XYZ file of C-alpha atoms in Angstrom:
729
model
C -19.274 -45.065 33.959
C -20.606 -44.307 30.481
C -19.827 -40.610 30.940
C -16.266 -41.431 32.036
C -15.735 -43.593 28.940
C -17.087 -40.835 26.699
C -14.752 -38.338 28.360
C -11.767 -40.689 27.900
C -12.651 -41.222 24.255
C -12.893 -37.458 23.753
C -9.481 -36.936 25.383
C -7.903 -39.716 23.319
C -9.519 -38.336 20.163
C -8.213 -34.858 20.918
C -4.698 -36.194 21.529
C -4.824 -38.181 18.305
C -6.070 -35.134 16.400
C -3.338 -32.899 17.791
C -0.737 -35.544 16.923
C -1.646 -35.527 13.253
C 0.880 -33.953 10.890
C -0.119 -31.272 8.431
C 1.536 -31.605 5.039
C 1.920 -29.256 2.162
C -0.231 -30.817 -0.524
C -0.726 -30.337 -4.245
C -2.792 -31.904 -6.999
C -1.550 -35.102 -8.626
C -1.177 -33.568 -12.074
C 1.847 -33.251 -14.332
C 1.081 -29.581 -15.066
C 0.577 -28.554 -11.454
C 3.535 -26.121 -11.352
C 2.850 -24.240 -14.538
C 2.239 -20.492 -14.468
C -1.310 -19.507 -13.501
C -2.416 -22.977 -12.399
C -5.623 -23.390 -10.408
C -6.458 -26.353 -8.184
C -9.365 -27.445 -6.039
C -9.097 -29.359 -2.748
C -11.869 -30.948 -0.710
C -12.106 -32.663 2.651
C -15.150 -34.185 4.429
C -15.033 -34.723 8.187
C -17.214 -35.342 11.233
C -17.533 -33.312 14.424
C -19.114 -34.570 17.619
C -20.185 -31.059 18.560
C -19.985 -27.541 17.228
C -16.756 -25.974 18.540
C -16.579 -22.458 19.956
C -13.251 -21.622 18.329
C -11.066 -23.377 15.774
C -7.834 -21.676 14.734
C -6.657 -22.951 11.379
C -3.181 -21.987 10.181
C -3.195 -21.804 6.372
C -0.341 -21.072 3.987
C -0.338 -21.181 0.211
C 1.664 -20.436 -2.845
C 0.138 -18.268 -4.028
C -3.484 -17.363 -3.113
C -6.501 -19.336 -1.893
C -10.275 -19.072 -1.433
C -11.896 -21.174 1.298
C -15.483 -22.367 1.670
C -16.668 -24.197 4.792
C -19.971 -26.054 4.399
C -20.645 -23.977 1.303
C -20.071 -20.593 2.964
C -17.209 -18.403 1.803
C -14.904 -18.094 4.814
C -11.825 -16.508 3.197
C -11.765 -14.445 0.018
C -8.253 -14.389 -1.436
C -6.284 -15.664 1.512
C -2.520 -15.653 1.716
C 0.057 -12.938 1.185
C 2.539 -12.674 -1.617
C 5.875 -14.235 -0.708
C 7.953 -13.317 1.159
C 8.989 -11.694 4.390
C 12.509 -12.434 3.170
C 14.059 -14.371 0.284
C 13.358 -17.808 1.739
C 10.194 -17.640 3.835
C 6.423 -17.399 3.424
C 3.447 -16.016 5.318
C 0.558 -17.988 6.814
C -2.954 -16.943 7.839
C -4.759 -17.732 11.083
C -8.477 -18.235 10.406
C -11.217 -19.054 12.911
C -13.356 -21.741 11.263
C -15.786 -22.158 14.163
C -18.520 -19.813 12.836
C -18.888 -22.005 9.743
C -18.794 -25.454 11.400
C -21.647 -27.599 12.685
C -22.178 -30.793 14.601
C -22.006 -33.877 12.395
C -20.970 -33.882 8.749
C -18.777 -30.986 7.542
C -16.740 -30.273 4.462
C -14.226 -27.702 3.304
C -13.468 -26.675 -0.262
C -10.316 -24.751 -1.089
C -9.475 -23.108 -4.407
C -5.765 -22.477 -4.972
C -4.182 -20.115 -7.494
C -0.484 -20.628 -8.186
C 1.083 -17.534 -9.763
C 4.142 -19.469 -10.897
C 6.097 -16.356 -11.857
C 8.089 -13.624 -10.193
C 7.059 -10.009 -9.831
C 7.940 -6.743 -8.140
C 6.016 -7.845 -5.033
C 6.193 -11.652 -5.047
C 8.782 -14.417 -4.946
C 7.629 -17.702 -6.393
C 8.704 -20.889 -4.653
C 8.338 -22.756 -7.943
C 6.017 -25.222 -6.255
C 2.231 -24.949 -6.080
C 0.917 -26.014 -2.699
C -1.252 -25.367 0.311
C -1.080 -26.412 3.949
C -3.910 -26.314 6.507
C -3.314 -27.067 10.173
C -6.323 -27.045 12.514
C -5.250 -29.738 15.021
C -7.996 -29.033 17.561
C -10.508 -30.721 15.227
C -8.072 -32.961 13.367
C -8.372 -30.978 10.138
C -4.913 -31.120 8.596
C -3.900 -31.367 4.958
C -2.566 -34.758 3.869
C -3.106 -37.338 1.145
C -6.688 -37.896 2.315
C -7.669 -34.532 0.858
C -9.136 -34.946 -2.608
C -7.854 -32.563 -5.275
C -7.766 -31.781 -8.969
C -6.246 -29.276 -11.338
C -9.029 -27.174 -12.822
C -8.638 -27.173 -16.584
C -11.320 -24.501 -16.939
C -8.810 -21.987 -15.567
C -6.404 -20.915 -18.291
C -4.307 -17.907 -19.275
C -5.517 -15.329 -21.773
C -3.637 -15.010 -25.029
C -1.247 -12.084 -25.552
C -0.873 -9.351 -24.548
C 0.209 -10.790 -21.211
C 0.648 -8.890 -17.963
C 3.973 -7.094 -17.850
C 7.002 -8.523 -16.032
C 6.458 -6.435 -12.892
C 3.261 -8.325 -12.043
C 3.228 -11.852 -10.625
C -0.446 -12.140 -11.563
C -1.553 -13.476 -14.954
C -4.625 -12.665 -17.013
C -7.234 -15.287 -16.105
C -9.296 -17.016 -18.765
C -12.079 -19.292 -17.553
C -13.670 -21.693 -20.049
C -16.968 -22.858 -18.560
C -17.172 -25.610 -21.182
C -14.311 -27.339 -19.350
C -16.305 -27.718 -16.133
C -16.952 -31.376 -15.300
C -20.191 -32.700 -13.881
C -18.242 -35.625 -12.459
C -15.127 -34.199 -10.847
C -11.825 -35.941 -11.486
C -10.696 -35.845 -7.866
C -7.618 -37.805 -6.798
C -5.826 -38.138 -3.472
C -3.483 -35.176 -2.977
C 0.293 -35.444 -3.062
C 2.138 -34.783 0.204
C 5.162 -32.648 -0.674
C 6.461 -31.211 2.594
C 5.745 -30.393 6.215
C 5.260 -27.133 8.062
C 8.335 -24.902 7.926
C 10.197 -26.951 5.344
C 10.427 -27.424 1.608
C 10.303 -24.795 -1.117
C 8.292 -22.382 1.035
C 10.754 -22.178 3.926
C 9.824 -21.155 7.423
C 6.380 -19.669 7.887
C 5.659 -16.293 9.466
C 2.211 -15.334 10.707
C 0.414 -12.831 8.519
C 1.135 -9.404 10.058
C -1.831 -7.583 8.480
C -5.588 -8.299 8.541
C -7.536 -10.253 5.947
C -9.071 -8.083 3.252
C -12.264 -6.160 3.808
C -14.839 -7.814 1.540
C -17.607 -5.387 0.648
C -19.613 -8.118 -1.126
C -20.925 -8.295 -4.674
C -22.852 -5.237 -5.816
C -24.854 -5.184 -9.022
C -24.452 -2.082 -11.145
C -26.101 0.024 -13.811
C -24.465 -0.102 -17.220
C -24.489 1.481 -20.648
C -24.338 -0.504 -23.890
C -22.471 0.632 -26.996
C -20.600 -0.927 -29.921
C -16.928 -0.514 -30.770
C -15.152 -0.317 -34.115
C -14.516 -4.090 -34.076
C -18.231 -4.949 -34.014
C -18.206 -5.814 -30.334
C -20.948 -5.102 -27.861
C -19.508 -3.104 -24.954
C -21.225 -2.818 -21.581
C -19.663 -0.080 -19.445
C -20.102 0.262 -15.698
C -19.029 3.530 -14.138
C -17.692 2.468 -10.729
C -18.180 4.767 -7.729
C -14.416 5.338 -7.648
C -11.142 3.681 -8.606
C -11.144 0.502 -6.534
C -9.659 -2.966 -6.174
C -12.417 -5.239 -7.419
C -13.306 -8.547 -9.050
C -15.888 -8.440 -11.875
C -19.105 -10.498 -11.791
C -21.531 -11.278 -14.634
C -24.908 -13.018 -15.017
C -25.575 -14.078 -18.626
C -27.458 -16.533 -20.797
C -25.836 -17.913 -23.944
C -28.076 -19.854 -26.320
C -25.147 -21.589 -28.018
C -22.178 -21.369 -25.639
C -18.567 -20.697 -26.547
C -18.759 -16.902 -26.472
C -15.582 -15.232 -25.213
C -16.450 -12.321 -22.919
C -13.674 -9.863 -22.107
C -13.631 -8.386 -18.607
C -11.391 -5.380 -18.175
C -11.242 -1.845 -16.808
C -10.107 1.471 -18.192
C -6.770 0.667 -16.487
C -6.017 -2.407 -18.585
C -2.973 -0.410 -19.711
C -1.361 1.077 -16.594
C 0.039 4.094 -18.362
C 2.735 2.237 -20.278
C 2.375 -1.481 -19.637
C -0.048 -4.381 -19.829
C -2.116 -4.883 -16.673
C -4.604 -7.410 -15.344
C -7.675 -8.349 -17.396
C -9.818 -11.482 -17.712
C -11.901 -13.557 -20.124
C -14.866 -15.846 -19.635
C -15.924 -18.425 -22.222
C -19.571 -19.344 -21.782
C -21.272 -22.709 -21.705
C -24.816 -23.083 -22.986
C -27.578 -21.703 -20.768
C -27.699 -19.237 -17.906
C -24.606 -18.820 -15.756
C -22.945 -16.520 -13.271
C -19.215 -15.975 -12.993
C -16.813 -13.954 -10.859
C -13.193 -13.602 -11.974
C -11.067 -13.842 -8.834
C -8.032 -11.955 -10.141
C -8.536 -8.441 -8.799
C -8.163 -5.461 -11.086
C -8.688 -1.756 -10.580
C -10.132 1.213 -12.390
C -12.916 3.759 -12.652
C -14.812 1.922 -15.409
C -15.534 -1.814 -15.787
C -16.097 -3.046 -19.335
C -17.775 -6.283 -20.437
C -17.106 -6.940 -24.143
C -18.207 -9.698 -26.547
C -18.861 -10.126 -30.294
C -22.075 -8.628 -31.643
C -22.795 -11.930 -33.410
C -23.103 -13.840 -30.115
C -26.570 -14.997 -29.007
C -25.995 -13.643 -25.526
C -28.311 -12.005 -23.010
C -26.818 -10.011 -20.146
C -28.954 -10.187 -16.992
C -26.585 -8.397 -14.674
C -23.093 -6.976 -14.199
C -21.526 -6.389 -10.827
C -18.313 -6.235 -8.868
C -16.907 -7.217 -5.501
C -14.795 -4.497 -3.939
C -12.070 -5.724 -1.603
C -9.244 -3.842 0.030
C -7.004 -3.427 3.022
C -9.081 -3.768 6.178
C -8.897 -0.340 7.769
C -11.481 2.382 8.144
C -11.576 5.950 6.879
C -11.853 7.124 10.461
C -10.388 10.535 9.757
C -12.200 13.408 8.108
C -11.396 16.819 6.716
C -13.276 19.725 5.202
C -12.404 23.351 4.607
C -13.706 26.485 2.917
C -11.816 25.721 -0.315
C -13.668 23.402 -2.724
C -10.507 22.616 -4.692
C -8.714 21.454 -1.542
C -11.744 19.380 -0.554
C -11.820 17.711 -3.962
C -8.093 17.056 -3.768
C -8.519 15.489 -0.346
C -11.156 13.073 -1.657
C -8.964 12.054 -4.583
C -5.893 11.715 -2.376
C -7.702 9.349 -0.026
C -9.020 7.253 -2.911
C -5.537 7.081 -4.419
C -4.068 6.084 -1.077
C -6.564 3.301 -0.449
C -6.323 1.757 -3.919
C -2.551 1.512 -3.325
C -2.798 -0.649 -0.190
C -3.120 -4.440 -0.154
C -0.344 -6.995 0.365
C 1.939 -3.987 0.630
C 1.934 -0.302 -0.178
C 1.995 0.204 -3.966
C 3.304 2.853 -6.256
C 0.300 2.023 -8.458
C -2.286 -0.793 -8.418
C -2.267 -1.501 -12.138
C 1.200 -1.452 -13.771
C 3.390 -2.587 -10.869
C 1.827 -3.127 -7.421
C 5.347 -2.485 -6.166
C 6.587 -1.254 -2.800
C 8.907 1.563 -3.870
C 10.100 3.244 -0.704
C 9.967 6.812 -1.968
C 6.241 6.216 -2.430
C 5.875 4.422 0.895
C 7.090 7.383 2.945
C 4.499 9.693 1.378
C 1.680 7.150 1.651
C 2.576 6.604 5.296
C 2.011 10.246 6.198
C -1.436 10.266 4.631
C -2.315 6.997 6.389
C -1.428 8.308 9.833
C -3.576 11.393 9.463
C -6.719 9.819 7.999
C -6.848 6.004 8.289
C -7.564 3.902 11.372
C -4.479 2.583 13.215
C -4.922 -0.851 11.587
C -3.181 0.736 8.603
C -0.038 1.031 10.736
C 0.437 -2.733 10.472
C 1.073 -2.361 6.741
C 3.800 0.167 7.479
C 5.355 -2.128 10.061
C 5.357 -4.921 7.486
C 7.032 -2.619 4.953
C 9.825 -1.747 7.382
C 10.496 -5.343 8.383
C 10.542 -6.492 4.762
C 12.980 -3.750 3.753
C 15.278 -4.789 6.592
C 14.950 -8.531 5.988
C 15.737 -8.155 2.290
C 18.980 -6.294 3.005
C 21.827 -7.659 0.891
C 24.920 -9.228 2.425
C 26.934 -6.123 1.535
C 24.504 -3.948 3.522
C 22.545 -2.538 0.572
C 18.893 -1.702 1.112
C 16.806 -1.765 -2.036
C 13.225 -1.669 -3.207
C 10.728 -2.692 -4.344
C 10.586 -5.800 -2.221
C 9.663 -8.613 -2.052
C 11.007 -9.212 -5.566
C 13.131 -11.781 -7.333
C 13.332 -10.077 -10.727
C 14.593 -6.755 -9.352
C 17.447 -6.040 -6.930
C 18.626 -2.549 -7.882
C 19.296 0.026 -5.212
C 17.813 3.495 -5.620
C 20.145 5.296 -3.207
C 17.935 8.364 -2.724
C 14.871 6.238 -1.944
C 16.788 3.960 0.425
C 17.972 7.000 2.357
C 14.410 8.336 2.365
C 13.239 5.056 3.916
C 15.509 5.299 6.945
C 15.269 9.086 7.253
C 13.184 11.199 9.579
C 10.441 10.908 6.943
C 10.674 7.111 7.084
C 11.565 4.930 10.061
C 11.654 7.720 12.633
C 8.403 9.215 11.359
C 6.795 5.799 11.805
C 8.028 5.610 15.400
C 6.751 9.088 16.291
C 3.269 8.218 15.055
C 3.074 4.720 16.539
C 5.424 4.498 19.542
C 6.466 1.068 18.198
C 9.920 0.712 19.771
C 10.085 -3.021 19.007
C 10.225 -2.287 15.279
C 12.967 0.294 15.820
C 14.985 -2.279 17.808
C 14.570 -4.643 14.887
C 15.420 -2.086 12.209
C 18.380 -0.256 13.704
C 21.132 -2.774 12.828
C 20.080 -2.582 9.174
C 20.104 1.229 9.304
C 23.624 1.210 10.705
C 24.892 -1.283 8.099
C 23.408 0.706 5.242
C 24.721 4.060 6.436
C 28.197 2.516 6.680
C 28.156 2.259 2.875
C 27.893 6.026 2.503
C 31.083 8.079 2.457
C 32.089 11.734 2.290
C 34.315 13.272 -0.375
C 37.385 15.449 0.204
C 35.114 18.473 0.636
C 33.134 16.682 3.346
C 29.995 16.273 1.224
C 28.119 13.029 0.619
C 29.714 11.061 -2.219
C 27.376 10.223 -5.074
C 26.352 6.605 -4.718
C 25.154 5.249 -8.063
C 23.486 2.073 -6.812
C 21.517 0.210 -9.466
C 19.443 3.213 -10.534
C 20.647 6.718 -9.585
C 17.139 8.181 -9.593
C 16.212 11.283 -7.627
C 12.941 12.294 -9.238
C 11.083 12.198 -12.530
C 11.658 15.122 -14.845
C 14.733 17.157 -15.677
C 17.308 19.318 -13.918
C 17.934 17.129 -10.869
C 21.000 18.261 -8.890
C 21.721 14.746 -7.584
C 24.767 15.511 -5.435
C 22.802 17.889 -3.250
C 19.605 15.794 -3.338
C 21.596 12.845 -1.982
C 23.388 14.996 0.580
C 20.102 16.289 1.984
C 18.598 12.792 2.228
C 21.845 11.517 3.784
C 21.667 14.290 6.366
C 18.070 13.373 7.257
C 18.979 9.677 7.430
C 21.815 10.430 9.845
C 19.465 12.477 12.022
C 17.052 9.563 12.072
C 19.900 7.187 12.957
C 20.876 9.407 15.891
C 17.299 9.303 17.148
C 16.939 5.541 16.742
C 20.391 4.809 18.165
C 19.534 6.785 21.300
C 16.184 5.033 21.595
C 17.592 1.518 21.176
C 20.677 1.806 23.380
C 23.339 2.325 20.706
C 24.609 5.643 22.021
C 28.191 4.817 21.054
C 27.239 5.222 17.382
C 25.931 8.754 17.798
C 29.196 10.773 17.774
C 30.160 9.480 14.324
C 26.705 10.304 12.961
C 26.977 13.797 14.426
C 30.447 14.256 12.903
C 29.141 13.315 9.471
C 26.133 15.620 9.816
C 28.375 18.554 10.710
C 30.623 17.813 7.751
C 27.684 17.645 5.363
C 26.206 20.855 6.752
C 29.462 22.744 6.206
C 30.076 21.328 2.723
C 26.456 21.765 1.653
C 26.489 25.430 2.569
C 29.680 25.945 0.573
C 27.415 25.210 -2.398
C 25.419 28.372 -1.691
C 26.261 30.940 -4.368
C 24.445 33.847 -2.770
C 21.226 33.110 -4.663
C 20.670 29.358 -4.492
C 22.213 25.995 -3.674
C 24.044 24.430 -6.641
C 26.725 21.764 -6.651
C 29.801 22.786 -8.730
C 29.497 19.643 -10.868
C 25.874 20.374 -11.760
C 25.227 22.351 -14.959
C 21.448 22.301 -15.352
C 18.881 24.874 -14.334
C 18.765 25.648 -10.621
C 16.842 22.803 -8.984
C 13.770 23.755 -6.955
C 13.900 20.336 -5.263
C 17.337 21.052 -3.774
C 16.207 24.397 -2.378
C 13.215 22.693 -0.756
C 15.311 19.884 0.690
C 17.747 22.431 2.126
C 14.854 23.952 4.066
C 13.059 20.804 5.253
C 16.333 19.151 6.311
C 17.433 22.217 8.270
C 20.615 22.599 6.205
C 19.546 26.105 5.172
C 19.183 28.746 7.860
C 16.481 31.399 7.794
C 18.825 34.070 6.379
C 18.623 32.273 3.033
C 14.846 31.898 2.950
C 14.096 35.007 0.895
C 16.506 33.957 -1.848
C 15.247 30.375 -1.795
C 11.691 31.606 -2.081
C 12.583 33.592 -5.193
C 14.138 30.502 -6.779
C 11.116 28.320 -6.036
C 8.824 30.950 -7.547
C 10.791 30.765 -10.811
C 11.565 27.049 -11.035
C 9.047 24.211 -11.315
C 11.020 21.085 -12.122
C 9.816 18.857 -9.270
C 7.480 16.011 -10.153
C 4.398 15.354 -7.993
C 6.665 13.093 -5.904
C 9.153 15.771 -4.814
C 6.600 18.577 -4.958
C 5.379 17.525 -1.504
C 8.714 18.683 -0.050
C 8.542 21.946 -2.020
C 5.200 22.821 -0.415
C 6.485 21.876 3.003
C 9.507 24.124 2.520
C 7.340 27.039 1.400
C 5.124 26.666 4.453
C 8.082 26.417 6.810
C 9.451 29.632 5.298
C 6.137 31.390 5.932
C 4.709 31.273 2.411
C 1.649 29.065 2.820
C -0.302 31.389 0.516
C 2.130 30.840 -2.354
C 2.358 27.099 -1.591
C -1.400 26.801 -2.096
C -1.272 28.973 -5.216
C 1.463 26.795 -6.741
C -0.353 23.641 -5.651
C -3.609 24.631 -7.326
C -1.834 25.647 -10.518
C 0.210 22.473 -10.833
C -2.294 19.945 -9.489
C -5.382 21.734 -10.776
C -5.885 19.685 -13.969
C -5.722 16.305 -12.247
C -7.957 17.517 -9.404
C -10.539 18.762 -11.893
C -10.357 15.685 -14.155
C -13.894 14.222 -14.127
C -12.815 10.865 -15.604
C -10.430 9.830 -12.831
C -11.152 9.666 -9.109
C -7.439 9.323 -8.332
C -4.254 11.378 -8.818
C -1.620 10.966 -11.529
C 2.010 9.899 -11.424
C 3.064 12.912 -13.493
C 1.626 16.320 -14.194
C -0.657 15.042 -16.908
C -2.210 11.744 -17.843
C 0.392 9.610 -19.580
C 3.279 11.829 -18.507
C 6.809 10.578 -17.737
C 6.745 7.774 -20.282
C 3.067 6.927 -19.865
C 2.749 7.243 -16.107
C -0.233 5.868 -14.223
C -3.283 7.851 -13.140
C -3.336 6.402 -9.623
C -0.074 7.276 -7.892
C -0.562 8.085 -4.219
C 2.706 9.998 -4.011
C 0.691 12.857 -5.512
C -1.268 13.104 -2.250
C 1.640 14.498 -0.245
C -0.044 17.892 0.151
C -2.561 16.167 2.431
C 0.184 15.652 5.014
C 1.504 19.192 4.496
C -1.931 20.667 5.235
C -2.157 18.642 8.442
C 1.345 19.344 9.682
C 2.065 22.823 8.354
C -1.200 24.731 7.831
C -3.171 23.147 10.663
C 0.135 22.687 12.443
C -0.736 19.347 14.071
C 1.912 16.729 14.754
C 3.042 14.462 17.609
C 5.958 15.728 19.677
C 6.397 12.512 21.664
C 6.056 8.949 20.328
C 2.557 7.554 19.957
C 0.787 10.926 20.116
C 1.058 11.194 23.896
C 1.965 14.858 23.463
C 0.901 16.914 20.475
C 1.725 20.347 19.160
C -0.831 22.497 17.348
C 0.857 25.508 15.748
C -1.485 26.719 12.981
C -0.365 28.861 10.063
C -2.347 31.745 8.625
C -3.240 30.851 5.041
C -5.995 31.177 2.428
C -7.646 28.247 4.209
C -9.671 30.309 6.674
C -12.038 27.630 7.917
C -11.432 23.909 8.394
C -12.283 20.903 10.547
C -10.276 17.695 10.873
C -10.439 14.475 12.859
C -7.211 12.482 13.126
C -7.495 8.812 14.214
C -4.261 8.623 16.230
C -3.050 5.561 18.129
C -3.968 7.463 21.317
C -7.539 8.094 20.167
C -9.321 10.519 17.826
C -8.108 14.115 17.942
C -10.468 16.712 16.450
C -9.606 20.290 15.586
C -11.583 22.983 13.825
C -11.065 26.688 13.307
C -12.429 29.802 11.643
C -10.251 32.817 10.934
C -12.057 36.065 9.999
C -8.851 38.095 9.781
C -9.085 39.623 13.223
C -10.194 36.744 15.433
C -9.062 33.108 15.120
C -11.556 30.822 16.849
C -10.812 27.122 17.304
C -12.342 24.068 18.936
C -10.275 21.058 19.932
C -11.416 17.701 21.329
C -8.640 15.708 22.960
C -8.811 11.991 23.867
C -7.946 10.700 27.322
C -4.211 10.396 27.952
C -3.160 12.986 25.348
C -1.691 16.403 26.123
C -1.909 19.160 23.520
C 0.284 22.256 23.430
C -1.278 25.058 21.379
C 0.482 28.104 19.997
C -1.372 31.008 18.353
C -0.980 31.637 14.612
C 1.608 34.241 13.659
C 0.290 37.737 14.374
C -2.295 36.521 16.868
C -2.252 36.469 20.674
C -4.348 34.274 22.981
C -7.210 35.765 24.960
C -6.874 35.711 28.732
C -8.853 32.489 29.212
C -7.037 30.495 26.475
C -4.583 28.003 27.940
C -1.480 26.834 26.092
C -1.548 23.291 27.479
C -4.699 21.167 27.348
C -5.589 17.634 28.388
C -8.546 15.378 27.565
C -11.802 17.185 26.886
C -13.307 19.710 24.485
C -12.085 23.312 24.499
C -12.994 26.499 22.671
C -10.038 28.778 21.974
C -9.770 32.359 20.772
C -6.802 34.319 19.439
C -6.906 37.962 18.382
C -4.682 40.262 16.346
């Protein structure tokens, strides 16, 4: 009987717990919605037994840190708003590993950005909601909370308008021994209020590498400050940590990196004001750079016991690998991967310091590098990028970036076309096999393409948008740049329309492509492609785009090659397509020569572990030194020199068509969605020997390099297993 009663009580308790309503809550403080406000929430509760699994749904504006029974369970939870203009993301966190039978407590630290940015939309209302109904842990007025006055904003210079984050100042003298907790304010329920409907976080929580202490050098600057410098292993996303003793208290310690100015704008930094005695502090606003600096006045009575950092980043592994006989290429590869990874978090970035913005011209180039070297978990970030681009589409059909953003809504027509082109949406599908995302994206593709028209000559009309940008630098023949991207976008639309059952749309796309092809080739003057309205120097970018789009036939390749040898106007962004064009035309040797000449200084730079935005540090108006669009050659090496790319969606079938080049020995592992594919070769000039390891379920079709023929026992089609191949001249 006693057991029955206990069971009934447990059932009733569970029903009562599941019936509880989770509310958005905030601190009862008049300044709770000011920019860069920090709050603390606490809840004590009892559990009759330790549960095996407890899924807690947690949403916040803007970021949160969660401790359960004193153990850090979530470091910087939440994603920047929003999946669209009105909605927010929520996390699902398993609390069970941190819970125990009996008394439990949770502590949650909330940071409210309270400002817009190029990757965040503020709701205007600080708040958090926790819903774990299986144990009755839901946010309501019973949660105790307070605004933390120790958290403040640094004085000017402030972070620039592109960043939603503020510079964090923490004054340890404002910490209270007796906390001024009050009951929280209930300000909304799940799916309502300023935060709108809630969408489950589509990417993993950050990888937390933990706090690492570091070696440092001490110097003095011209302002009589003591400067401790920590050379980080590489440019990373990190939060600084210090361990100091101050005999008097009140010393302001500056925490910043060598990227405190992101080329041309103010970036994230921090300050810590000491209390008396020994103390440790970690500033939770992540920053990035190659060097961490801890700075304070020489007159302070301060002892530094330790300096460290916590690296965090997108949770995917560097599962791929590459090495070759060329040390410059190997060094480039390392820098490209570092630049890629430091530009991944809530979304793909153009740069992690100045903007943290999801520009789609950048995204397409970052995506290629991700597919060839990062574990498939990185694909979720690409899926998120596509869905956000689609869900932010304007009522008139315009696609624009960066998004999410409330202080920017200008269309860059060339980048929007790039997004939906064969280098964008369709490229994503070929590498992932994710048809669901193509079903979701196609209506937006069709609406956007409907905005593009052809002129009386049949060529793509120039669409100004909000910013008619085609590339950094000079001598950009925009009419033909746009026409080539339009052509590639139409090809992608044909592919996606056929995949998603919209075959009726295809004939019109084909008609437009034929018109563009004819009109584009009327712009061939016998030596190069030039639009009649363009009066600058012949544009190497246009010649490259003519090749990679297929608008130029092979009879024009010799002339195009001569133009590209003379002209070097492309920035590192468009240079990726120049190298691809050279390789497609059979000039891999010159592509590598041009690459080493143009990228050589940034590859050799010993001060930066990442690649620049422009051709030199500070170029193009003070450009950043960590722009992953400069890593495009990584994809070209994989797809053109090694000749590896999927021929059916999801890497079920793969082509390997290597190109003879100055790279005469290489080995690569590609972490495809179908499993790891490894390929290595050595070319001695007369015999090309290769080894390929193919995962189960994948079929590989291998063609010999130009000038080589397969030996009798070398098969052209291979399935799972390891094979040794040999081709001879």
